[in-house]
């Protein structure tokens, strides 16, 4: 992952995720967070970073693909 993507995650994507209401997932996420060991939490946070960055990139690619198809 590039340094820019890591910076983007820390300064834009993660704050957006943290600010989003958890809704129906709040209880499950609370249980998960309370049951993790410190090492598991580090692994979980790294996995969440990976998934969020790739979801962001997928959104960019999908948006680009849609904009190309709308021009026709």
Tab-separated table of C-alpha atoms in Angstrom:
chain	number	residue	atom	x	y	z
A	1	UNK	CA	0.000	0.000	0.000
A	2	UNK	CA	1.392	3.398	-0.870
A	3	UNK	CA	2.191	5.992	1.764
A	4	UNK	CA	-0.566	8.181	0.335
A	5	UNK	CA	-3.174	5.447	0.819
A	6	UNK	CA	-2.063	4.960	4.435
A	7	UNK	CA	-2.266	8.727	4.977
A	8	UNK	CA	-5.705	8.815	3.337
A	9	UNK	CA	-6.922	6.043	5.625
A	10	UNK	CA	-5.714	7.786	8.793
A	11	UNK	CA	-6.868	11.284	7.842
A	12	UNK	CA	-10.052	10.670	5.854
A	13	UNK	CA	-11.407	7.119	5.708
A	14	UNK	CA	-10.995	6.122	9.389
A	15	UNK	CA	-12.588	9.350	10.723
A	16	UNK	CA	-15.509	8.814	8.342
A	17	UNK	CA	-15.941	5.238	9.562
A	18	UNK	CA	-15.744	6.322	13.214
A	19	UNK	CA	-18.339	9.063	12.659
A	20	UNK	CA	-20.838	6.716	11.006
A	21	UNK	CA	-23.635	5.540	13.318
A	22	UNK	CA	-23.330	1.822	14.000
A	23	UNK	CA	-27.066	1.232	14.021
A	24	UNK	CA	-27.999	-2.433	14.080
A	25	UNK	CA	-24.321	-3.432	14.267
A	26	UNK	CA	-23.560	-1.619	17.542
A	27	UNK	CA	-24.144	-4.589	19.851
A	28	UNK	CA	-22.103	-7.012	17.731
A	29	UNK	CA	-19.241	-4.544	17.384
A	30	UNK	CA	-19.259	-3.848	21.130
A	31	UNK	CA	-19.028	-7.556	21.946
A	32	UNK	CA	-16.211	-7.970	19.432
A	33	UNK	CA	-14.251	-4.986	20.750
A	34	UNK	CA	-14.601	-6.108	24.376
A	35	UNK	CA	-13.448	-9.675	23.684
A	36	UNK	CA	-10.264	-8.858	21.759
A	37	UNK	CA	-6.816	-9.193	23.270
A	38	UNK	CA	-4.353	-6.365	22.543
A	39	UNK	CA	-2.629	-8.473	19.847
A	40	UNK	CA	-5.945	-9.456	18.282
A	41	UNK	CA	-7.014	-5.795	18.272
A	42	UNK	CA	-3.849	-4.870	16.332
A	43	UNK	CA	-4.562	-7.614	13.789
A	44	UNK	CA	-8.204	-6.581	13.545
A	45	UNK	CA	-7.309	-2.917	13.013
A	46	UNK	CA	-4.808	-3.853	10.289
A	47	UNK	CA	-7.396	-6.062	8.562
A	48	UNK	CA	-10.016	-3.282	8.834
A	49	UNK	CA	-7.541	-0.831	7.265
A	50	UNK	CA	-6.912	-3.245	4.373
A	51	UNK	CA	-10.622	-3.802	3.739
A	52	UNK	CA	-11.511	-0.102	3.992
A	53	UNK	CA	-8.758	0.958	1.595
A	54	UNK	CA	-9.714	-1.642	-0.982
A	55	UNK	CA	-13.403	-0.775	-0.653
A	56	UNK	CA	-12.477	2.872	-1.238
A	57	UNK	CA	-10.438	1.955	-4.319
A	58	UNK	CA	-13.277	-0.227	-5.610
A	59	UNK	CA	-15.613	2.754	-5.247
A	60	UNK	CA	-13.211	4.902	-7.268
A	61	UNK	CA	-12.917	2.287	-10.001
A	62	UNK	CA	-16.658	1.679	-10.105
A	63	UNK	CA	-17.355	5.395	-10.267
A	64	UNK	CA	-14.882	5.778	-13.107
A	65	UNK	CA	-16.436	2.849	-14.958
A	66	UNK	CA	-19.906	4.283	-14.511
A	67	UNK	CA	-18.868	7.710	-15.714
A	68	UNK	CA	-17.332	6.151	-18.833
A	69	UNK	CA	-20.551	4.255	-19.599
A	70	UNK	CA	-22.729	7.329	-19.049
A	71	UNK	CA	-20.866	9.321	-21.713
A	72	UNK	CA	-21.954	7.004	-24.509
